[in-house]
Coordinates of C-alpha atoms in Angstrom, one line a residue:
Chain A
X50 CA 91.7 103.9 111.5
X51 CA 92.1 100.1 110.2
X52 CA 94.2 97.9 112.6
X53 CA 94.9 94.5 111.1
X54 CA 97.4 91.7 110.7
X55 CA 98.3 89.5 107.7
X56 CA 99.3 85.8 107.6
X57 CA 99.9 83.2 105.2
X58 CA 98.2 80.0 105.4
X59 CA 99.8 77.0 106.8
X60 CA 96.8 74.7 106.4
X61 CA 94.3 75.6 103.8
X62 CA 90.3 75.1 105.4
X63 CA 87.6 74.0 103.5
X64 CA 86.2 77.3 101.9
X65 CA 83.1 75.9 100.7
X66 CA 81.2 76.6 104.0
X67 CA 82.2 80.2 104.2
X68 CA 80.4 83.4 102.8
X69 CA 82.4 85.0 100.2
X70 CA 82.8 88.3 97.9
X71 CA 84.5 88.7 94.6
X72 CA 86.8 91.7 94.3
X73 CA 88.3 93.5 91.2
X74 CA 90.5 96.6 92.3
X75 CA 93.1 98.7 91.0
X76 CA 95.5 101.7 92.1
X77 CA 95.4 105.1 91.1
X78 CA 98.3 105.8 93.5
X79 CA 100.2 103.8 96.1
X80 CA 101.7 106.4 98.4
X81 CA 99.1 107.4 99.9
X82 CA 96.7 104.5 98.6
X83 CA 94.0 105.7 96.3
X84 CA 92.1 102.4 95.3
X85 CA 89.0 101.7 93.2
X86 CA 87.3 98.4 94.3
X87 CA 84.3 96.3 93.2
X88 CA 82.8 94.1 95.7
X89 CA 80.3 92.1 94.1
X90 CA 77.6 94.6 92.9
X91 CA 79.2 97.5 95.2
X92 CA 81.9 100.2 94.2
X93 CA 84.1 102.1 96.5
X94 CA 87.0 104.4 96.3
X95 CA 89.5 103.8 99.0
X96 CA 92.1 106.5 100.5
X97 CA 94.4 105.0 102.9
X98 CA 96.8 107.0 104.9
X99 CA 100.5 106.4 106.2
X100 CA 100.5 103.5 108.0
X101 CA 101.9 103.5 111.6
X102 CA 105.6 102.3 112.2
X103 CA 104.4 98.7 113.2
X104 CA 102.3 98.6 109.7
X105 CA 99.0 97.4 112.0
X106 CA 97.4 100.8 111.8
X107 CA 96.4 103.2 109.0
X108 CA 93.5 106.0 108.6
X109 CA 91.3 104.4 105.9
X110 CA 88.4 106.0 104.2
X111 CA 86.0 103.8 102.1
X112 CA 83.7 106.1 99.9
X113 CA 81.0 105.0 97.7
X114 CA 81.1 105.0 93.8
X115 CA 78.7 104.3 91.0
X116 CA 78.9 101.4 88.7
X117 CA 79.9 104.1 86.0
X118 CA 82.3 105.9 88.0
X119 CA 84.2 102.7 88.8
X120 CA 84.3 101.8 85.0
X121 CA 85.5 105.2 84.5
X122 CA 88.3 105.4 86.9
X123 CA 89.5 101.4 86.4
X124 CA 91.3 102.3 83.2
X125 CA 93.1 105.2 84.9
X126 CA 94.6 102.7 87.3
X127 CA 98.4 101.9 87.1
X128 CA 99.8 98.2 86.6
X129 CA 98.0 95.1 87.3
X130 CA 94.2 94.7 88.2
X131 CA 94.0 92.6 91.1
X132 CA 90.9 90.1 91.1
X133 CA 90.3 87.9 94.1
X134 CA 87.8 86.3 96.1
X135 CA 87.5 86.7 99.7
X136 CA 86.4 84.4 102.3
X137 CA 85.2 85.3 105.6
X138 CA 85.8 82.8 108.6
X139 CA 84.8 83.5 111.8
X140 CA 87.8 82.8 114.4
X141 CA 85.3 83.1 117.5
X142 CA 85.9 85.6 120.7
X143 CA 89.3 86.6 121.7
X144 CA 90.0 87.3 125.3
X145 CA 88.8 90.7 125.2
X146 CA 85.7 89.4 124.0
X147 CA 85.7 90.7 120.5
X148 CA 84.4 88.6 117.7
X149 CA 87.2 88.2 115.1
X150 CA 87.0 87.1 111.4
X151 CA 89.6 85.8 109.3
X152 CA 89.4 87.5 105.5
X153 CA 90.9 85.1 103.3
X154 CA 91.8 86.2 99.9
X155 CA 92.4 83.6 97.1
X156 CA 94.0 85.6 94.1
X157 CA 93.0 85.1 90.5
X158 CA 95.3 85.6 87.8
X159 CA 97.9 86.8 87.2
X160 CA 98.5 86.2 91.0
X161 CA 96.9 82.4 91.0
X162 CA 98.4 80.4 93.9
X163 CA 98.6 83.4 96.3
X164 CA 96.8 83.1 99.6
X165 CA 96.5 85.1 102.4
X166 CA 94.2 86.0 105.4
X167 CA 93.9 89.5 107.3
X168 CA 92.3 89.8 110.7
X169 CA 91.1 93.2 111.6
X170 CA 91.2 94.4 115.4
X171 CA 89.1 96.8 117.2
X172 CA 92.4 98.3 119.0
X173 CA 96.1 98.0 118.6
X174 CA 96.3 96.0 121.9
X175 CA 94.1 93.4 120.5
X176 CA 96.1 93.2 117.4
X177 CA 99.5 92.7 119.4
X178 CA 97.9 90.1 121.7
X179 CA 96.2 88.0 119.0
X180 CA 97.0 84.2 119.2
X181 CA 96.9 83.0 115.4
X182 CA 94.9 79.9 115.0
X183 CA 96.8 76.7 114.0
X184 CA 95.9 76.7 110.3
X185 CA 97.8 80.3 109.7
X186 CA 101.2 80.4 108.7
X187 CA 103.9 83.1 108.9
X188 CA 103.1 86.7 109.8
X189 CA 103.5 89.0 106.9
X190 CA 102.0 92.1 108.5
X191 CA 105.3 93.9 108.0
X192 CA 105.9 92.6 104.5
X193 CA 105.4 95.1 101.7
X194 CA 105.7 91.9 99.0
X195 CA 101.9 91.0 100.3
X196 CA 100.6 94.7 99.9
X197 CA 97.7 94.4 97.5
X198 CA 99.5 97.7 96.2
X199 CA 102.8 96.2 95.8
X200 CA 100.9 93.3 93.5
X201 CA 99.7 96.0 91.2
X202 CA 102.9 97.2 90.7
X203 CA 104.5 93.9 89.8
X204 CA 106.1 93.1 86.6
X205 CA 104.2 89.9 85.7
X206 CA 107.0 87.7 83.5
Chain B
X106 CA 79.6 117.8 105.5
X107 CA 80.0 121.1 103.4
X108 CA 77.0 123.5 103.3
X109 CA 77.6 126.5 101.1
X110 CA 76.0 129.1 98.9
X111 CA 77.6 130.5 95.5
X112 CA 77.0 133.9 94.2
X113 CA 78.0 135.9 91.0
X114 CA 79.9 139.2 92.0
X115 CA 78.0 142.6 91.1
X116 CA 80.6 145.0 92.1
X117 CA 84.4 143.7 92.5
X118 CA 85.8 144.6 95.9
X119 CA 89.6 145.6 96.0
X120 CA 91.1 142.4 96.5
X121 CA 94.9 143.5 97.1
X122 CA 94.0 143.5 100.9
X123 CA 93.0 140.1 101.2
X124 CA 94.7 136.7 102.2
X125 CA 94.6 134.7 99.0
X126 CA 95.7 131.1 97.8
X127 CA 96.5 129.9 94.4
X128 CA 94.8 126.6 93.6
X129 CA 95.3 123.9 90.5
X130 CA 92.8 121.2 90.2
X131 CA 91.6 118.5 87.9
X132 CA 88.6 115.9 88.2
X133 CA 89.4 111.9 87.9
X134 CA 85.4 111.8 88.2
X135 CA 82.7 114.1 88.6
X136 CA 79.6 111.9 89.8
X137 CA 80.7 111.6 92.4
X138 CA 83.2 114.0 92.5
X139 CA 86.9 112.8 93.0
X140 CA 89.4 115.7 92.4
X141 CA 92.9 116.4 93.1
X142 CA 94.1 119.8 94.4
X143 CA 97.2 121.7 94.8
X144 CA 96.7 124.7 97.3
X145 CA 99.7 126.6 97.2
X146 CA 102.4 123.8 98.5
X147 CA 99.7 121.5 100.0
X148 CA 98.0 118.8 97.8
X149 CA 94.6 117.0 98.5
X150 CA 92.2 114.0 96.9
X151 CA 88.8 115.3 97.6
X152 CA 85.8 113.0 97.3
X153 CA 82.5 114.7 97.4
X154 CA 79.0 112.7 97.5
X155 CA 75.8 113.4 96.3
X156 CA 74.4 116.9 96.8
X157 CA 71.3 117.5 98.7
X158 CA 68.2 118.5 96.8
X159 CA 68.9 122.1 97.2
X160 CA 72.3 122.0 96.1
X161 CA 73.6 123.5 99.5
X162 CA 74.9 120.5 101.4
X163 CA 76.8 117.5 100.3
X164 CA 79.3 115.1 102.0
X165 CA 82.9 116.2 101.4
X166 CA 86.3 114.4 102.4
X167 CA 89.6 116.2 102.2
X168 CA 92.6 113.8 102.1
X169 CA 96.0 114.6 101.9
X170 CA 98.2 113.8 99.0
X171 CA 102.1 113.9 98.8
X172 CA 103.4 116.2 96.0
X173 CA 104.5 113.3 94.1
X174 CA 101.1 111.4 94.4
X175 CA 99.6 114.9 92.9
X176 CA 101.9 114.8 90.3
X177 CA 101.1 111.3 89.3
X178 CA 97.2 111.7 89.6
X179 CA 97.0 115.1 87.8
X180 CA 97.5 113.7 84.4
X181 CA 94.8 111.2 85.0
X182 CA 92.4 114.0 85.1
X183 CA 89.6 114.4 82.5
X184 CA 88.8 117.6 80.4
X185 CA 90.3 120.9 81.6
X186 CA 92.6 121.7 84.6
X187 CA 91.3 124.7 86.6
X188 CA 93.8 127.1 87.9
X189 CA 92.3 130.1 90.0
X190 CA 93.2 132.4 92.8
X191 CA 90.7 132.5 95.9
X192 CA 90.7 135.5 98.0
X193 CA 89.3 135.2 101.5
X194 CA 87.0 138.1 102.4
X195 CA 85.6 138.6 106.0
X196 CA 81.8 139.4 105.8
X197 CA 81.7 139.5 109.9
X198 CA 79.0 137.9 111.8
X199 CA 75.6 136.8 110.9
X200 CA 72.7 137.1 113.4
X201 CA 73.3 133.7 114.7
X202 CA 76.9 134.9 115.6
X203 CA 78.7 132.8 113.1
X204 CA 82.0 134.5 111.4
X205 CA 81.5 134.2 107.5
X206 CA 84.0 134.4 104.8
X207 CA 83.4 134.8 101.1
X208 CA 85.9 132.6 99.2
X209 CA 85.9 134.6 95.9
X210 CA 87.8 132.5 93.3
X211 CA 89.4 134.4 90.3
X212 CA 89.8 131.9 87.4
X213 CA 93.2 131.8 85.2
X214 CA 92.9 130.7 81.6
X215 CA 91.0 129.0 80.0
X216 CA 88.3 130.6 82.1
X217 CA 90.0 134.1 82.6
X218 CA 87.1 136.6 83.3
X219 CA 85.1 134.2 85.6
X220 CA 84.7 135.2 89.2
X221 CA 82.4 133.9 91.6
X222 CA 82.1 133.7 95.3
X223 CA 81.3 130.8 97.6
X224 CA 80.1 131.3 101.4
X225 CA 80.1 128.3 104.1
X226 CA 77.7 128.0 106.7
X227 CA 77.8 125.7 109.8
X228 CA 73.9 125.0 109.4
X229 CA 71.6 124.7 106.7
X230 CA 69.3 127.4 108.3
X231 CA 71.9 129.7 108.3
X232 CA 72.6 129.2 104.6
X233 CA 68.8 129.5 104.2
X234 CA 68.7 132.8 106.1
X235 CA 72.0 134.4 104.7
X236 CA 71.5 137.9 103.6
X237 CA 74.2 138.7 100.7
X238 CA 76.4 141.9 101.0
X239 CA 75.6 144.5 98.1
X240 CA 78.5 143.8 96.3
X241 CA 77.3 140.3 95.7
X242 CA 75.3 139.4 92.5
X243 CA 73.1 136.5 91.3
X244 CA 72.7 133.5 93.6
X245 CA 74.2 130.8 91.4
X246 CA 74.0 127.8 93.9
X247 CA 71.8 125.7 91.9
X248 CA 73.3 126.5 88.6
X249 CA 75.5 123.8 87.7
X250 CA 77.5 125.8 84.8
X251 CA 79.4 127.0 87.8
X252 CA 80.2 123.9 89.3
X253 CA 84.2 123.6 88.9
X254 CA 83.6 120.1 87.7
X255 CA 81.3 121.3 84.8
X256 CA 84.1 123.9 84.1
X257 CA 86.5 121.0 83.8
X258 CA 84.3 119.3 81.0
X259 CA 83.6 122.4 79.1
X260 CA 84.8 122.2 75.4
X261 CA 87.1 125.3 74.9
X262 CA 86.5 126.6 71.7

């Protein structure tokens, strides 16, 4: 089960100091989500089940692929491929003692300029009580326009 | 983890008395296996990881799909679609007390005439010590020509 919230960015932090990974991903299906992803030199098939009503929790399986299987599956994906760099920004401990990390995604073309951050939580309660840092912007957890699967289906003009 | 052995059929049992399900399935990838399957009115995405050296055990995830997602994914599959009827034939208890069932698959075109049975076990030890009923034929657990994924890639002449 993945429990997370998603935010736009109010003030961009200096990203150079943080660890990062480059992702390329596409969608074979969006309901449920069946995604293929390259994370640097690792390859995964991801299945995400139906989201909970508050959009914060959903069943998720990350299953390993070979490089060859990824290359075979990527052309079967629909719509736009998504290429982005994810920065891992430590947020310190919350009041329950969990170490939280903002995963800040900076998108490449055709979504250049798009940036948002996700924070994953061990429990729904901690997700609800999360106090966002000052540099976070609007909470867009419920906004499907910021789903990567939605971006994959956008018409690019 | 799925632990199973596969056998050809020596003497065909009278199938009419057994419960059955009709399957249609295709393969998006064969290494690892990424399969879509319709089982009567249920739909699944299945991932199977690498098999153990003796071909008896492999990691398997069966994840629900909607009818619409199945219909969307099926045309992305490679090679032949597989259509078959699976009969569930009780084999009684083994000496460890586990109730065993033969799942006997009768294939439709383009593989009409092909029949084999699989038996699933709770442990590798029980798979090894399994005493096949008289009506079973050759053990083809290790023979990749009887993998459904291999059939999906056969050239049909």
